[in-house]
Amino acid sequence: MDWWKDAKFGMFMHWGLYSQTAGYWDGHKAKGSEHFMIHEKISLKEYGKIANDFNPVNFDAEKWVLTAKNAGMKYIIITSKHHDGFAMFDSPSNSYNIKEKTPYAKDPMKELVDACHKHDMKFGFYYSLGRDWEDPDVPTDKPFKGGRSNLVDYPDEDIKVFHKYFERKLKPQVKELLTQYGKIDVIWFDTPQDITLEESQELKDLILSIQPHCIINSRISNNLGDYNVKEQKIAKDVEPKPWEACITMGKNWGYIEYDTIYKSSELLTRQLLEIVSKGGNLLLNNGPTAKGEITDLAQERLAEIGKWMEKNSEGIYGSSPWKIQKELPSSFIKTNAEKEQNDKNTMKDAVNDATSKKIFPEIRFTEKDGFVYAYVCSFNNKNISIQSLSSKSVANIKSIVQLDTKTIVKGKQTQTGLELKLPTYSKNEIPITGFKIEFE
């Protein structure tokens, strides 16, 4: 887990047949986004026809990997098989896959894993564990009996036996993912549903027998995962077990043509800092198009974050939570000024997204190698007093370095706070400044 704990920032990619329809079905906006097969009650035969047109001719694995790496990300997790049951890899055990059913007729995962290995990026496969709408033996019970099942083709929930699917499809495909591509760093399961403790243990043993260093997320279920997952939310405080927040840039996981309002790069960077200050990792999602392209909006956000990370990430990678995670500046009073700042961020509540969209002045803290890092976020004034670094709260400060300029700055440590001058930001800069604090 050492590399994972130090990495802090990864890319999540939702890519599948649902990317081809881009949020539409039968001439209208589809219900359920990438889950529309169930919400629109589409048969497997009809849904499977989407594969006839799926041809990601613009897929460039190296470009994907470098886009993530240049954003400051350290690992990539991609959907090898989502809930629709369609494998985005060459699966000898099940012909419902990209190589067998699409005009593309290749395995894009091979190129993607190779590109990650080439550029020193860690790699993981997402696999939908307890939902599979191609298989006849996958019952579900959320939000009610059969609520996430393919009842069009397989209407009788009472005759479905999860273990049959477990043996017939799940285990063979997991073996393929772990044997066809070289080193795999993470298996990222989703929707465990009705898996038993015995099945979870068998699955974990299978994974580790093939790839002993592979990390497994908590959605293998039954408390057997290596780290916890929070979907579209951030932990309230520091948690004892390693954790990761998976969060969308826009409203959806998969590519939706009309999903054109993304969180700002400022908001996304703030969310990264909040998560890291609480000891977690951010797995930031984007949904590539059916042609195999990362959207312009996603590329724009990632480039802006990458530019900031290049200069300010020292207090992020390999860091730990400090004794204090957050401080609101004493000069900040919640008035209409906060509301005005909030309104500048045009991202409204997304589908099932419980993360805050508010932008207001705050300071986030981390620590590493005996230094404390203070990130002053979205602060409009030229001067700030950081109360948590007052002479009453911490030891005398020996030096302060501004991360983006690598220059030693003068600060005044008093009984009420550490007084610092802040830079002036240009229009295209993310208004967050990091300081490295050394104590005597």
XYZ file of C-alpha atoms in Angstrom:
440
model
C 0.000 0.000 0.000
C 2.979 2.363 0.331
C 2.910 3.678 -3.235
C -0.875 4.061 -3.076
C -0.799 6.063 0.172
C 1.849 8.366 -1.299
C 0.154 8.785 -4.694
C -2.853 10.862 -3.506
C -4.235 11.528 -7.009
C -5.502 9.166 -9.710
C -7.649 9.130 -12.835
C -10.897 7.171 -13.032
C -12.180 6.378 -16.539
C -15.694 5.173 -17.376
C -15.701 3.878 -20.954
C -18.056 1.408 -22.583
C -20.928 0.909 -25.021
C -22.840 3.627 -23.179
C -20.208 6.088 -24.460
C -21.468 5.457 -27.992
C -25.000 6.702 -27.323
C -23.647 9.746 -25.417
C -26.731 10.128 -23.237
C -29.416 9.480 -25.835
C -31.674 6.560 -26.689
C -34.312 6.227 -29.379
C -34.257 9.948 -30.163
C -34.523 11.276 -26.605
C -32.305 11.914 -23.598
C -31.942 8.552 -21.940
C -32.888 7.983 -18.325
C -30.109 6.695 -16.101
C -27.033 8.008 -17.947
C -24.565 5.102 -18.368
C -27.127 2.835 -16.638
C -29.771 3.532 -19.268
C -30.132 -0.118 -20.353
C -32.002 -0.781 -17.113
C -33.816 2.540 -16.784
C -35.078 2.420 -20.379
C -35.878 -1.321 -20.086
C -33.823 -2.287 -23.144
C -33.296 -5.942 -24.007
C -29.799 -7.379 -24.141
C -30.214 -8.085 -27.857
C -31.169 -4.478 -28.594
C -28.529 -2.960 -26.324
C -25.880 -5.234 -27.799
C -26.448 -3.693 -31.230
C -24.648 -0.569 -29.988
C -21.445 -2.591 -30.371
C -21.954 -2.635 -34.147
C -21.085 1.074 -34.231
C -18.501 1.212 -31.459
C -15.188 1.988 -33.147
C -12.800 4.165 -31.100
C -10.516 5.026 -34.008
C -9.052 8.043 -32.171
C -8.041 6.067 -29.086
C -4.461 6.939 -28.194
C -3.325 5.134 -25.043
C -0.148 7.163 -24.695
C -2.082 10.440 -24.925
C -4.467 9.265 -22.205
C -1.622 8.301 -19.901
C 0.325 11.513 -20.480
C -2.820 13.586 -19.930
C -3.185 11.955 -16.517
C 0.518 12.142 -15.700
C 0.795 15.796 -16.710
C -2.161 16.544 -14.418
C -0.111 15.215 -11.509
C -1.941 11.889 -11.308
C -0.059 8.759 -10.278
C -2.444 5.976 -11.303
C -5.297 5.128 -13.676
C -8.363 2.963 -13.003
C -10.577 2.076 -15.993
C -13.821 0.142 -16.436
C -12.894 -3.282 -17.787
C -16.555 -4.314 -17.428
C -19.350 -2.069 -16.206
C -22.857 -3.098 -15.124
C -23.960 -3.751 -18.715
C -21.692 -6.803 -18.707
C -19.781 -5.772 -21.834
C -16.037 -6.384 -21.512
C -13.786 -3.604 -22.784
C -10.982 -6.143 -23.131
C -10.238 -9.385 -24.955
C -12.099 -11.982 -22.887
C -11.625 -15.534 -24.189
C -14.147 -16.816 -21.624
C -17.023 -14.596 -22.802
C -17.562 -13.318 -26.348
C -19.539 -10.240 -25.236
C -16.476 -8.021 -25.541
C -14.909 -5.238 -27.594
C -12.638 -7.504 -29.618
C -15.365 -9.947 -30.656
C -18.390 -7.674 -31.080
C -17.168 -4.328 -32.430
C -15.618 -3.170 -35.717
C -12.649 -1.999 -33.638
C -11.809 -5.692 -33.085
C -8.817 -4.963 -30.818
C -8.052 -4.895 -27.118
C -7.486 -1.252 -26.032
C -6.594 -2.344 -22.511
C -3.353 -3.911 -23.755
C -2.190 -0.585 -25.171
C -3.302 1.321 -22.084
C -1.510 -0.957 -19.628
C 1.635 -0.883 -21.788
C 1.547 2.929 -21.900
C 1.174 3.083 -18.102
C 4.158 0.774 -17.660
C 6.188 2.862 -20.114
C 5.473 6.136 -18.301
C 5.741 4.823 -14.736
C 2.035 5.125 -13.982
C 0.307 2.596 -11.764
C -2.677 0.837 -13.337
C -5.879 -0.787 -12.131
C -8.987 -2.437 -13.542
C -12.518 -1.552 -12.429
C -14.824 -4.590 -12.523
C -18.547 -4.575 -11.757
C -18.831 -7.361 -9.228
C -22.498 -7.718 -8.325
C -24.257 -6.226 -11.347
C -24.061 -7.775 -14.793
C -26.951 -7.361 -17.184
C -25.600 -9.856 -19.715
C -25.566 -12.776 -17.282
C -28.753 -14.633 -16.232
C -27.627 -15.289 -12.642
C -27.071 -11.869 -11.044
C -29.840 -10.878 -8.610
C -29.920 -7.444 -6.973
C -31.770 -6.061 -3.987
C -31.279 -2.281 -4.239
C -33.329 -0.167 -3.898
C -35.730 -3.126 -3.886
C -35.720 -6.754 -5.050
C -34.550 -6.780 -8.677
C -34.061 -3.012 -8.604
C -30.745 -3.139 -10.469
C -31.305 -6.369 -12.416
C -31.956 -7.061 -16.088
C -35.615 -8.009 -15.718
C -36.311 -7.647 -19.439
C -34.310 -10.736 -20.356
C -34.192 -12.451 -16.960
C -37.414 -11.511 -15.102
C -37.421 -14.217 -12.395
C -35.148 -13.079 -9.555
C -35.941 -16.206 -7.514
C -34.140 -18.582 -9.870
C -30.935 -16.531 -10.087
C -27.921 -18.024 -8.317
C -25.062 -15.564 -7.876
C -22.505 -18.336 -7.385
C -23.170 -19.646 -10.897
C -22.220 -16.245 -12.323
C -19.292 -16.112 -9.900
C -17.884 -19.374 -11.301
C -18.948 -19.009 -14.941
C -18.037 -15.401 -15.678
C -16.568 -13.424 -12.803
C -13.628 -15.644 -11.841
C -12.552 -16.428 -15.423
C -12.594 -12.738 -16.374
C -10.697 -11.665 -13.257
C -8.074 -14.288 -14.124
C -7.840 -12.843 -17.628
C -7.351 -9.324 -16.302
C -4.534 -10.531 -14.075
C -2.729 -12.740 -16.600
C -3.004 -10.990 -19.987
C -1.351 -7.614 -19.295
C 1.632 -7.964 -16.989
C 1.669 -6.167 -13.658
C -1.698 -4.897 -12.428
C -1.536 -2.662 -9.372
C -5.205 -2.391 -8.345
C -8.430 -4.336 -8.780
C -11.267 -1.874 -8.199
C -14.535 -3.719 -7.621
C -17.965 -2.099 -7.677
C -21.446 -3.074 -6.457
C -20.684 -6.206 -4.398
C -24.416 -6.783 -3.798
C -24.982 -10.396 -2.632
C -21.423 -11.771 -2.541
C -20.811 -13.945 0.529
C -17.838 -13.820 2.873
C -16.620 -17.130 1.458
C -16.847 -15.850 -2.123
C -15.082 -12.586 -1.250
C -12.280 -14.543 0.413
C -11.996 -16.938 -2.528
C -11.819 -13.999 -4.915
C -9.149 -12.251 -2.843
C -7.102 -15.459 -2.636
C -7.404 -15.892 -6.406
C -6.164 -12.350 -7.085
C -3.213 -12.600 -4.710
C -2.233 -16.050 -5.987
C -1.697 -14.507 -9.431
C -0.504 -11.019 -8.478
C 0.609 -10.969 -4.812
C 1.173 -7.188 -4.762
C -2.181 -6.227 -6.256
C -4.251 -3.858 -4.092
C -7.985 -4.544 -3.751
C -10.580 -1.919 -2.822
C -13.263 -2.315 -0.162
C -15.957 -3.271 -2.654
C -14.726 -6.831 -2.747
C -16.957 -6.657 0.369
C -16.976 -8.370 3.743
C -14.205 -6.107 5.096
C -11.537 -7.791 2.973
C -10.393 -4.763 0.952
C -7.187 -2.791 1.454
C -8.829 0.655 1.424
C -12.281 2.208 1.709
C -14.169 3.939 -1.101
C -16.327 7.038 -0.788
C -18.374 7.715 -3.902
C -19.185 11.356 -4.685
C -18.440 12.431 -1.115
C -15.507 13.340 1.104
C -14.799 12.064 4.621
C -15.736 14.475 7.407
C -12.498 13.891 9.294
C -9.274 11.896 9.176
C -10.061 8.169 9.035
C -7.910 5.374 10.500
C -8.080 3.157 7.397
C -6.756 4.288 3.996
C -9.554 5.776 1.905
C -10.262 7.158 -1.532
C -12.938 9.524 -2.823
C -14.073 8.888 -6.390
C -15.625 12.048 -7.790
C -16.871 13.208 -11.189
C -15.780 16.379 -12.986
C -19.226 16.900 -14.465
C -22.551 15.343 -13.550
C -22.001 11.849 -14.939
C -19.483 9.014 -14.925
C -19.698 8.045 -18.588
C -19.607 10.388 -21.587
C -22.823 12.389 -21.944
C -22.809 14.822 -24.847
C -24.937 17.447 -23.080
C -23.018 17.214 -19.776
C -21.045 20.394 -20.434
C -20.812 22.038 -17.009
C -17.766 20.759 -15.145
C -16.397 21.735 -11.751
C -13.813 24.491 -12.087
C -10.130 23.614 -11.791
C -10.089 25.741 -8.624
C -12.873 23.689 -7.041
C -11.278 20.385 -8.088
C -7.913 21.434 -6.632
C -9.612 22.481 -3.396
C -11.307 19.075 -3.223
C -7.949 17.359 -3.742
C -6.432 19.373 -0.898
C -9.396 18.687 1.395
C -9.128 14.947 0.735
C -5.349 14.855 1.184
C -5.548 16.924 4.386
C -7.800 14.157 5.744
C -5.465 11.357 4.652
C -7.309 10.236 1.515
C -6.733 9.896 -2.223
C -8.764 11.573 -4.966
C -9.766 9.368 -7.905
C -11.049 11.978 -10.356
C -13.304 10.654 -13.100
C -13.688 11.484 -16.761
C -15.682 9.692 -19.423
C -13.957 9.387 -22.823
C -16.045 9.542 -26.003
C -16.928 6.580 -28.193
C -14.176 7.682 -30.565
C -11.667 7.249 -27.753
C -11.050 10.890 -26.931
C -10.864 12.634 -23.573
C -13.271 15.561 -23.840
C -11.930 19.079 -24.360
C -13.450 20.187 -21.045
C -11.723 17.393 -19.146
C -8.415 18.066 -20.876
C -8.709 21.760 -20.049
C -9.352 21.118 -16.357
C -6.593 18.516 -16.107
C -4.065 20.795 -17.800
C -4.876 23.643 -15.400
C -4.598 21.362 -12.372
C -1.348 19.933 -13.743
C 0.173 23.367 -14.125
C -0.637 24.095 -10.476
C 0.529 20.666 -9.277
C 3.865 21.064 -11.001
C 4.720 23.917 -8.649
C 2.723 23.120 -5.505
C 2.520 19.343 -5.052
C 5.430 18.906 -2.629
C 3.051 18.992 0.330
C 0.649 16.559 -1.332
C 2.558 13.452 -2.468
C 3.685 11.309 0.437
C 2.114 13.623 3.001
C 0.079 12.854 6.105
C -2.657 14.788 7.885
C -1.404 17.395 10.332
C -2.988 17.862 13.778
C -5.281 20.432 12.141
C -6.841 19.839 8.736
C -8.550 23.155 8.042
C -8.738 26.770 9.157
C -11.057 29.527 8.089
C -9.197 32.876 8.107
C -10.229 35.105 10.992
C -10.827 37.951 8.558
C -13.341 35.853 6.648
C -16.903 36.563 7.709
C -19.684 34.670 5.974
C -21.464 37.468 4.204
C -22.717 38.043 0.696
C -19.062 37.979 -0.389
C -19.101 34.195 0.089
C -22.284 33.874 -1.910
C -20.779 35.904 -4.741
C -17.767 33.607 -4.826
C -19.969 30.508 -4.742
C -21.976 31.755 -7.694
C -18.825 32.106 -9.768
C -18.550 28.340 -9.786
C -21.260 27.326 -12.230
C -21.244 23.653 -11.228
C -24.511 22.825 -9.497
C -25.329 19.615 -7.646
C -24.612 16.701 -9.946
C -26.265 13.311 -10.110
C -25.668 11.710 -6.693
C -22.793 14.129 -6.056
C -22.739 15.061 -2.373
C -19.501 17.060 -2.496
C -19.628 20.758 -1.689
C -19.508 23.138 -4.663
C -18.800 26.168 -2.478
C -15.687 28.270 -2.962
C -14.607 30.354 0.036
C -11.315 31.286 1.731
C -9.758 28.472 3.738
C -6.360 27.011 4.636
C -5.607 23.297 4.302
C -2.703 21.645 6.135
C -0.521 18.568 5.587
C 2.791 17.411 7.001
C 5.777 15.531 5.602
C 9.350 14.883 6.752
C 8.989 17.207 9.739
C 7.614 20.123 7.703
C 4.078 21.506 7.797
C 2.495 22.637 4.535
C -0.177 25.316 4.553
C -2.260 25.823 1.412
C -4.098 29.145 1.360
C -7.135 28.667 -0.877
C -9.271 31.236 -2.701
C -8.239 34.179 -0.525
C -8.715 37.637 -2.086
C -6.760 39.764 0.375
C -3.040 40.454 0.051
C -2.354 39.599 3.701
C -3.379 36.643 5.820
C -2.914 35.602 9.438
C -2.870 31.823 9.975
C -4.022 31.257 13.552
C -2.999 27.591 13.650
C 0.652 28.657 13.202
C 0.707 31.241 16.014
C 3.463 31.188 18.615
C 0.873 29.968 21.114
C -0.004 26.967 18.950
C 3.304 25.721 17.512
C 7.063 26.017 18.015
C 8.981 28.989 16.694
C 9.133 29.052 12.918
C 12.598 28.771 11.395
C 11.798 29.292 7.706
C 8.924 29.659 5.256
C 9.182 28.747 1.584
C 6.536 29.650 -1.004
C 6.194 26.471 -3.054
C 5.428 27.892 -6.492
C 8.411 30.261 -6.516
C 10.733 28.184 -4.272
C 11.631 31.435 -2.508
C 12.067 32.051 1.183
C 9.419 34.492 2.339
C 9.277 36.656 5.425
C 6.476 36.018 7.826
C 5.696 37.380 11.246
C 4.771 34.822 13.879
C 2.784 36.405 16.689
C 0.648 35.108 19.540
C -2.395 35.364 17.286
C -1.077 33.907 14.037
C 1.479 33.694 11.249
C 1.184 36.809 9.102
C 2.023 36.312 5.428
C 1.752 38.254 2.212
C -0.036 36.512 -0.647
C 0.751 36.821 -4.344
C -1.543 38.434 -6.892
C -3.138 35.863 -9.192
C -3.673 36.220 -12.912
C -7.056 35.389 -14.390
C -5.977 31.918 -15.527
C -4.195 30.899 -12.321
C -5.709 28.680 -9.651
C -5.757 31.045 -6.624
C -4.177 28.667 -4.148
C -0.691 29.174 -2.669
C 1.283 26.590 -0.731
C 3.833 27.362 1.971
C 6.408 24.991 3.461
C 6.947 25.678 7.158
C 10.062 24.601 9.059
C 10.197 24.839 12.849
C 13.191 25.442 15.095
